[in-house]
Amino acid sequence: MRAKIMPVVRVATGNFLEMYDFMIFGYYAAAIGRAFFPQTSQSASLMLSLATFGVGFLMRPLGALVLGAYIDRRGRRAGLMLTLALMSVGTLSIACMPGYQAIGILAPLLVVAGRLLQGFSAGVELGGVSVYLSEIATPGHKGFYVSWQSASQQCAVIFAALVGVVLSSSLSAAQMEAWGWRIPFLVGCLIIPFLFLLRRSLAETEDFLSRKRHPSPQEIVQSITANWRIVAIGSMLVTMTTVSFYIITAYTPTFGRVVLHLADRDNLIVTLCVGISNFVWLPVMGALSDRVGRRPLLLGCTVLAIASAYPVLWWLSAHPSFGRLLTGELWLSFLYGSYNAAMVVYLTELMPTEVRATGFSLAYSLATALFGGFTPAICTFLIDWSGNRAMPGVWLSLAAVVSLVAAILAGRLRASREAVRP
């Protein structure tokens, strides 16, 4: 049993660091905006901070291509060690960066540079982990194994929220504003050596080692180009996952505080509960997908999201309260966990074997770059533009429509590929 569990734990550690860093940036977006950007207005500094949160995602497609080709060529273990190292540099740079008052325009420029580096490494981290888990999975349990890629991210959501609850209970609002928001980043720096120790003992997958030949970077690019339809459909499949995840995690503290005017501690407790809920649903529904198939979950969850996302947000916004925020977020968490558990493993199965890491990472990164990473900024803009506090529900519904179409197209694609096999 230990021999089966430890590789999953080791490979998931880098996922923890990536998601922990993204979460705390989202949680403290308002304070980060005031620290690193010119103080024209509270709304403007928040939008700049959320845009900086999103800009890191623009580097993900490039990271997916460059680092994905490295993983498909050199091996899963080597690539996962490299991505962890790059993420660590980005985390350290933001934790120790002087504010705008100290170094002027250099502050936002260097923060953006740190986000770009993190985005570059994150472009293939998730894909590399998902492919590794799919290749070490025991027969008939691939969905369960791969679900731990996303489940490990929920540990970061839970830990980040716990740190936030402790800080909000221990420090005053003025202290949090001045320097307290840096503490979670420094905590992330302290756990980096431990993550390296865990991941360095990873073994290469037998699936990769058994191949007699590994494609060159040029061959990988040619294969991705030839399979552009698969990558496009894969990106559409990811859209609901990435939008729903960032709405219910990174955006929740800002939405609760700025839009609903709820207490910071309550918002972080809700985020903590969402992380626990995600952690439970992901492996459960991943195991269910091994029994009933991936597509029933993909189709059912997208339809439920289309039907319920806006009504749930409207109900919450009409009379904001801790109880309503918790109830609404837990429902969206169920939809996210159920959909994502089936989607991630389905995406590994769609991709051609020889470019599995690159293709998966590129599809996922395109979706997060175009939709997910900018979800907090888009939701803030939609609310400011319309005056309707339930607009994040509209954004999530649109994402679900895109993924529903993708699930239908993916099923037809797989059926046509199987029909032509000898």
PDB file of C-alpha atoms in Angstrom, residues 126-325:
ATOM      1  CA  LEU A 126      -0.548  20.309 -13.797  1.00  0.00           C
ATOM      2  CA  GLY A 127      -0.185  18.432 -17.077  1.00  0.00           C
ATOM      3  CA  GLY A 128       3.023  16.742 -15.975  1.00  0.00           C
ATOM      4  CA  VAL A 129       1.450  15.589 -12.712  1.00  0.00           C
ATOM      5  CA  SER A 130      -1.738  14.363 -14.407  1.00  0.00           C
ATOM      6  CA  VAL A 131       0.201  12.390 -17.017  1.00  0.00           C
ATOM      7  CA  TYR A 132       2.498  10.907 -14.365  1.00  0.00           C
ATOM      8  CA  LEU A 133      -0.473   9.754 -12.270  1.00  0.00           C
ATOM      9  CA  SER A 134      -2.281   8.324 -15.301  1.00  0.00           C
ATOM     10  CA  GLU A 135       0.828   6.310 -16.220  1.00  0.00           C
ATOM     11  CA  ILE A 136       1.358   4.821 -12.746  1.00  0.00           C
ATOM     12  CA  ALA A 137      -2.347   4.070 -12.155  1.00  0.00           C
ATOM     13  CA  THR A 138      -3.409   0.482 -11.623  1.00  0.00           C
ATOM     14  CA  PRO A 139      -5.833  -0.958 -14.216  1.00  0.00           C
ATOM     15  CA  GLY A 140      -9.396   0.288 -13.816  1.00  0.00           C
ATOM     16  CA  HIS A 141      -8.455   3.045 -11.343  1.00  0.00           C
ATOM     17  CA  LYS A 142      -7.080   5.755 -13.590  1.00  0.00           C
ATOM     18  CA  GLY A 143      -9.833   8.237 -12.706  1.00  0.00           C
ATOM     19  CA  PHE A 144      -9.195   7.787  -8.985  1.00  0.00           C
ATOM     20  CA  TYR A 145      -5.409   8.167  -9.341  1.00  0.00           C
ATOM     21  CA  VAL A 146      -5.548  11.241 -11.582  1.00  0.00           C
ATOM     22  CA  SER A 147      -8.119  12.923  -9.322  1.00  0.00           C
ATOM     23  CA  TRP A 148      -5.380  13.351  -6.712  1.00  0.00           C
ATOM     24  CA  GLN A 149      -3.736  15.931  -8.960  1.00  0.00           C
ATOM     25  CA  SER A 150      -6.617  18.293  -8.266  1.00  0.00           C
ATOM     26  CA  ALA A 151      -7.149  16.982  -4.726  1.00  0.00           C
ATOM     27  CA  SER A 152      -3.597  17.987  -3.815  1.00  0.00           C
ATOM     28  CA  GLN A 153      -4.431  21.532  -4.900  1.00  0.00           C
ATOM     29  CA  GLN A 154      -7.287  21.565  -2.412  1.00  0.00           C
ATOM     30  CA  CYS A 155      -4.796  20.903   0.378  1.00  0.00           C
ATOM     31  CA  ALA A 156      -3.204  24.194  -0.649  1.00  0.00           C
ATOM     32  CA  VAL A 157      -6.604  25.937  -0.629  1.00  0.00           C
ATOM     33  CA  ILE A 158      -7.297  24.582   2.865  1.00  0.00           C
ATOM     34  CA  PHE A 159      -3.843  25.465   4.191  1.00  0.00           C
ATOM     35  CA  ALA A 160      -3.915  28.968   2.689  1.00  0.00           C
ATOM     36  CA  ALA A 161      -7.354  29.596   4.187  1.00  0.00           C
ATOM     37  CA  LEU A 162      -6.213  28.332   7.597  1.00  0.00           C
ATOM     38  CA  VAL A 163      -3.225  30.678   7.502  1.00  0.00           C
ATOM     39  CA  GLY A 164      -5.605  33.502   6.578  1.00  0.00           C
ATOM     40  CA  VAL A 165      -8.005  32.705   9.441  1.00  0.00           C
ATOM     41  CA  VAL A 166      -5.140  32.654  11.955  1.00  0.00           C
ATOM     42  CA  LEU A 167      -3.718  35.946  10.673  1.00  0.00           C
ATOM     43  CA  SER A 168      -7.100  37.713  10.595  1.00  0.00           C
ATOM     44  CA  SER A 169      -7.662  36.597  14.196  1.00  0.00           C
ATOM     45  CA  SER A 170      -4.177  37.624  15.359  1.00  0.00           C
ATOM     46  CA  LEU A 171      -3.459  40.872  13.502  1.00  0.00           C
ATOM     47  CA  SER A 172      -5.401  44.094  13.140  1.00  0.00           C
ATOM     48  CA  ALA A 173      -6.666  45.280   9.773  1.00  0.00           C
ATOM     49  CA  ALA A 174      -3.922  47.940   9.710  1.00  0.00           C
ATOM     50  CA  GLN A 175      -1.207  45.358  10.413  1.00  0.00           C
ATOM     51  CA  MET A 176      -2.524  43.048   7.700  1.00  0.00           C
ATOM     52  CA  GLU A 177      -2.559  45.971   5.279  1.00  0.00           C
ATOM     53  CA  ALA A 178       0.972  47.089   6.126  1.00  0.00           C
ATOM     54  CA  TRP A 179       2.893  43.809   6.303  1.00  0.00           C
ATOM     55  CA  GLY A 180       0.696  40.916   7.427  1.00  0.00           C
ATOM     56  CA  TRP A 181      -0.180  39.861   3.874  1.00  0.00           C
ATOM     57  CA  ARG A 182       3.497  38.961   3.301  1.00  0.00           C
ATOM     58  CA  ILE A 183       3.468  36.270   6.003  1.00  0.00           C
ATOM     59  CA  PRO A 184       1.628  33.635   3.897  1.00  0.00           C
ATOM     60  CA  PHE A 185       4.172  34.113   1.086  1.00  0.00           C
ATOM     61  CA  LEU A 186       7.045  33.663   3.563  1.00  0.00           C
ATOM     62  CA  VAL A 187       5.367  30.512   4.907  1.00  0.00           C
ATOM     63  CA  GLY A 188       5.360  29.210   1.329  1.00  0.00           C
ATOM     64  CA  CYS A 189       9.089  29.890   1.093  1.00  0.00           C
ATOM     65  CA  LEU A 190       9.729  27.898   4.281  1.00  0.00           C
ATOM     66  CA  ILE A 191       8.071  24.740   2.931  1.00  0.00           C
ATOM     67  CA  ILE A 192       9.956  24.787  -0.404  1.00  0.00           C
ATOM     68  CA  PRO A 193      12.940  22.695   0.843  1.00  0.00           C
ATOM     69  CA  PHE A 194      10.560  20.037   2.167  1.00  0.00           C
ATOM     70  CA  LEU A 195       8.802  19.837  -1.216  1.00  0.00           C
ATOM     71  CA  PHE A 196      12.132  19.359  -3.003  1.00  0.00           C
ATOM     72  CA  LEU A 197      13.052  16.521  -0.653  1.00  0.00           C
ATOM     73  CA  LEU A 198       9.801  14.734  -1.423  1.00  0.00           C
ATOM     74  CA  ARG A 199       9.873  15.171  -5.173  1.00  0.00           C
ATOM     75  CA  ARG A 200      13.553  14.347  -5.731  1.00  0.00           C
ATOM     76  CA  SER A 201      12.859  10.669  -4.924  1.00  0.00           C
ATOM     77  CA  LEU A 202      10.334  10.288  -7.753  1.00  0.00           C
ATOM     78  CA  ALA A 203      10.906   7.325 -10.055  1.00  0.00           C
ATOM     79  CA  GLU A 204      10.377   7.609 -13.803  1.00  0.00           C
ATOM     80  CA  THR A 205       7.180   5.968 -15.093  1.00  0.00           C
ATOM     81  CA  GLU A 206       7.459   2.551 -16.730  1.00  0.00           C
ATOM     82  CA  ASP A 207       5.279   3.790 -19.593  1.00  0.00           C
ATOM     83  CA  PHE A 208       7.880   6.425 -20.494  1.00  0.00           C
ATOM     84  CA  LEU A 209      10.869   4.129 -20.000  1.00  0.00           C
ATOM     85  CA  SER A 210       9.328   1.390 -22.150  1.00  0.00           C
ATOM     86  CA  ARG A 211       9.214   3.578 -25.251  1.00  0.00           C
ATOM     87  CA  LYS A 212      12.047   2.848 -27.654  1.00  0.00           C
ATOM     88  CA  ARG A 213      12.064   6.375 -29.017  1.00  0.00           C
ATOM     89  CA  HIS A 214      11.063   9.794 -27.711  1.00  0.00           C
ATOM     90  CA  PRO A 215      10.040  12.603 -30.067  1.00  0.00           C
ATOM     91  CA  SER A 216      12.241  15.620 -30.715  1.00  0.00           C
ATOM     92  CA  PRO A 217      10.907  19.128 -29.984  1.00  0.00           C
ATOM     93  CA  GLN A 218      10.276  19.628 -33.712  1.00  0.00           C
ATOM     94  CA  GLU A 219       8.300  16.386 -33.913  1.00  0.00           C
ATOM     95  CA  ILE A 220       6.290  17.363 -30.842  1.00  0.00           C
ATOM     96  CA  VAL A 221       5.320  20.709 -32.386  1.00  0.00           C
ATOM     97  CA  GLN A 222       4.378  18.963 -35.639  1.00  0.00           C
ATOM     98  CA  SER A 223       2.214  16.461 -33.771  1.00  0.00           C
ATOM     99  CA  ILE A 224       0.482  19.180 -31.755  1.00  0.00           C
ATOM    100  CA  THR A 225      -0.195  21.115 -34.973  1.00  0.00           C
ATOM    101  CA  ALA A 226      -1.615  18.009 -36.639  1.00  0.00           C
ATOM    102  CA  ASN A 227      -3.853  17.381 -33.625  1.00  0.00           C
ATOM    103  CA  TRP A 228      -5.029  20.974 -33.139  1.00  0.00           C
ATOM    104  CA  ARG A 229      -8.682  19.895 -33.020  1.00  0.00           C
ATOM    105  CA  ILE A 230      -7.991  17.710 -29.989  1.00  0.00           C
ATOM    106  CA  VAL A 231      -6.166  20.582 -28.254  1.00  0.00           C
ATOM    107  CA  ALA A 232      -9.011  23.006 -29.043  1.00  0.00           C
ATOM    108  CA  ILE A 233     -11.677  20.633 -27.726  1.00  0.00           C
ATOM    109  CA  GLY A 234      -9.505  19.965 -24.680  1.00  0.00           C
ATOM    110  CA  SER A 235      -9.310  23.695 -23.934  1.00  0.00           C
ATOM    111  CA  MET A 236     -13.081  23.951 -24.180  1.00  0.00           C
ATOM    112  CA  LEU A 237     -13.437  21.018 -21.764  1.00  0.00           C
ATOM    113  CA  VAL A 238     -11.203  22.779 -19.244  1.00  0.00           C
ATOM    114  CA  THR A 239     -13.153  26.055 -19.393  1.00  0.00           C
ATOM    115  CA  MET A 240     -15.781  25.129 -16.802  1.00  0.00           C
ATOM    116  CA  THR A 241     -13.172  23.668 -14.472  1.00  0.00           C
ATOM    117  CA  THR A 242     -10.907  26.703 -14.460  1.00  0.00           C
ATOM    118  CA  VAL A 243     -13.693  29.311 -14.226  1.00  0.00           C
ATOM    119  CA  SER A 244     -15.585  27.508 -11.444  1.00  0.00           C
ATOM    120  CA  PHE A 245     -12.415  26.799  -9.471  1.00  0.00           C
ATOM    121  CA  TYR A 246     -11.235  30.398  -9.357  1.00  0.00           C
ATOM    122  CA  ILE A 247     -14.723  31.689  -8.563  1.00  0.00           C
ATOM    123  CA  ILE A 248     -15.113  29.425  -5.528  1.00  0.00           C
ATOM    124  CA  THR A 249     -11.541  29.742  -4.231  1.00  0.00           C
ATOM    125  CA  ALA A 250      -9.310  32.675  -5.176  1.00  0.00           C
ATOM    126  CA  TYR A 251     -12.175  35.103  -5.821  1.00  0.00           C
ATOM    127  CA  THR A 252     -14.314  34.252  -2.778  1.00  0.00           C
ATOM    128  CA  PRO A 253     -12.480  36.403  -0.163  1.00  0.00           C
ATOM    129  CA  THR A 254     -12.515  39.437  -2.489  1.00  0.00           C
ATOM    130  CA  PHE A 255     -16.145  38.850  -3.538  1.00  0.00           C
ATOM    131  CA  GLY A 256     -17.268  38.372   0.055  1.00  0.00           C
ATOM    132  CA  ARG A 257     -15.429  41.408   1.377  1.00  0.00           C
ATOM    133  CA  VAL A 258     -15.724  43.964  -1.438  1.00  0.00           C
ATOM    134  CA  VAL A 259     -19.054  42.993  -3.047  1.00  0.00           C
ATOM    135  CA  LEU A 260     -21.094  41.336  -0.284  1.00  0.00           C
ATOM    136  CA  HIS A 261     -19.480  43.293   2.615  1.00  0.00           C
ATOM    137  CA  LEU A 262     -19.024  40.214   4.781  1.00  0.00           C
ATOM    138  CA  ALA A 263     -16.284  39.815   7.409  1.00  0.00           C
ATOM    139  CA  ASP A 264     -12.841  38.704   6.225  1.00  0.00           C
ATOM    140  CA  ARG A 265     -12.790  35.851   8.725  1.00  0.00           C
ATOM    141  CA  ASP A 266     -16.148  34.532   7.515  1.00  0.00           C
ATOM    142  CA  ASN A 267     -15.019  34.658   3.874  1.00  0.00           C
ATOM    143  CA  LEU A 268     -11.861  32.706   4.668  1.00  0.00           C
ATOM    144  CA  ILE A 269     -13.806  30.117   6.675  1.00  0.00           C
ATOM    145  CA  VAL A 270     -16.083  29.610   3.662  1.00  0.00           C
ATOM    146  CA  THR A 271     -13.016  29.204   1.429  1.00  0.00           C
ATOM    147  CA  LEU A 272     -11.608  26.677   3.903  1.00  0.00           C
ATOM    148  CA  CYS A 273     -14.872  24.693   3.774  1.00  0.00           C
ATOM    149  CA  VAL A 274     -14.830  24.830  -0.037  1.00  0.00           C
ATOM    150  CA  GLY A 275     -11.311  23.399  -0.072  1.00  0.00           C
ATOM    151  CA  ILE A 276     -12.402  20.529   2.192  1.00  0.00           C
ATOM    152  CA  SER A 277     -15.478  19.921   0.031  1.00  0.00           C
ATOM    153  CA  ASN A 278     -13.377  19.871  -3.144  1.00  0.00           C
ATOM    154  CA  PHE A 279     -10.912  17.476  -1.520  1.00  0.00           C
ATOM    155  CA  VAL A 280     -13.735  15.038  -0.694  1.00  0.00           C
ATOM    156  CA  TRP A 281     -15.608  15.194  -4.000  1.00  0.00           C
ATOM    157  CA  LEU A 282     -12.622  14.909  -6.344  1.00  0.00           C
ATOM    158  CA  PRO A 283     -11.431  11.367  -5.458  1.00  0.00           C
ATOM    159  CA  VAL A 284     -15.009  10.161  -4.859  1.00  0.00           C
ATOM    160  CA  MET A 285     -16.188  11.291  -8.283  1.00  0.00           C
ATOM    161  CA  GLY A 286     -12.915  10.219  -9.893  1.00  0.00           C
ATOM    162  CA  ALA A 287     -13.596   6.697  -8.626  1.00  0.00           C
ATOM    163  CA  LEU A 288     -17.204   6.974  -9.837  1.00  0.00           C
ATOM    164  CA  SER A 289     -15.973   7.922 -13.316  1.00  0.00           C
ATOM    165  CA  ASP A 290     -14.027   4.653 -13.373  1.00  0.00           C
ATOM    166  CA  ARG A 291     -17.343   2.829 -12.918  1.00  0.00           C
ATOM    167  CA  VAL A 292     -19.890   4.816 -14.940  1.00  0.00           C
ATOM    168  CA  GLY A 293     -17.588   6.488 -17.481  1.00  0.00           C
ATOM    169  CA  ARG A 294     -16.377  10.069 -17.863  1.00  0.00           C
ATOM    170  CA  ARG A 295     -18.976  11.541 -20.223  1.00  0.00           C
ATOM    171  CA  PRO A 296     -22.092  11.060 -18.017  1.00  0.00           C
ATOM    172  CA  LEU A 297     -20.437  13.206 -15.343  1.00  0.00           C
ATOM    173  CA  LEU A 298     -19.217  15.780 -17.862  1.00  0.00           C
ATOM    174  CA  LEU A 299     -22.643  16.176 -19.464  1.00  0.00           C
ATOM    175  CA  GLY A 300     -24.609  16.114 -16.208  1.00  0.00           C
ATOM    176  CA  CYS A 301     -22.448  18.642 -14.356  1.00  0.00           C
ATOM    177  CA  THR A 302     -22.356  21.157 -17.209  1.00  0.00           C
ATOM    178  CA  VAL A 303     -26.155  21.052 -17.536  1.00  0.00           C
ATOM    179  CA  LEU A 304     -26.567  21.536 -13.772  1.00  0.00           C
ATOM    180  CA  ALA A 305     -24.126  24.465 -13.810  1.00  0.00           C
ATOM    181  CA  ILE A 306     -25.962  26.159 -16.681  1.00  0.00           C
ATOM    182  CA  ALA A 307     -29.269  25.783 -14.839  1.00  0.00           C
ATOM    183  CA  SER A 308     -28.151  26.764 -11.332  1.00  0.00           C
ATOM    184  CA  ALA A 309     -25.098  29.077 -11.348  1.00  0.00           C
ATOM    185  CA  TYR A 310     -26.926  32.383 -11.794  1.00  0.00           C
ATOM    186  CA  PRO A 311     -29.916  31.533  -9.537  1.00  0.00           C
ATOM    187  CA  VAL A 312     -27.531  30.540  -6.731  1.00  0.00           C
ATOM    188  CA  LEU A 313     -25.518  33.782  -7.053  1.00  0.00           C
ATOM    189  CA  TRP A 314     -28.736  35.853  -7.292  1.00  0.00           C
ATOM    190  CA  TRP A 315     -30.099  34.181  -4.142  1.00  0.00           C
ATOM    191  CA  LEU A 316     -26.820  34.899  -2.339  1.00  0.00           C
ATOM    192  CA  SER A 317     -26.584  38.512  -3.508  1.00  0.00           C
ATOM    193  CA  ALA A 318     -30.183  39.332  -2.583  1.00  0.00           C
ATOM    194  CA  HIS A 319     -29.495  38.854   1.148  1.00  0.00           C
ATOM    195  CA  PRO A 320     -25.768  38.243   1.741  1.00  0.00           C
ATOM    196  CA  SER A 321     -24.882  36.231   4.829  1.00  0.00           C
ATOM    197  CA  PHE A 322     -22.306  33.737   5.987  1.00  0.00           C
ATOM    198  CA  GLY A 323     -24.830  30.907   5.747  1.00  0.00           C
ATOM    199  CA  ARG A 324     -25.902  31.757   2.216  1.00  0.00           C
ATOM    200  CA  LEU A 325     -22.326  32.226   1.031  1.00  0.00           C
TER     201      LEU A 325
END
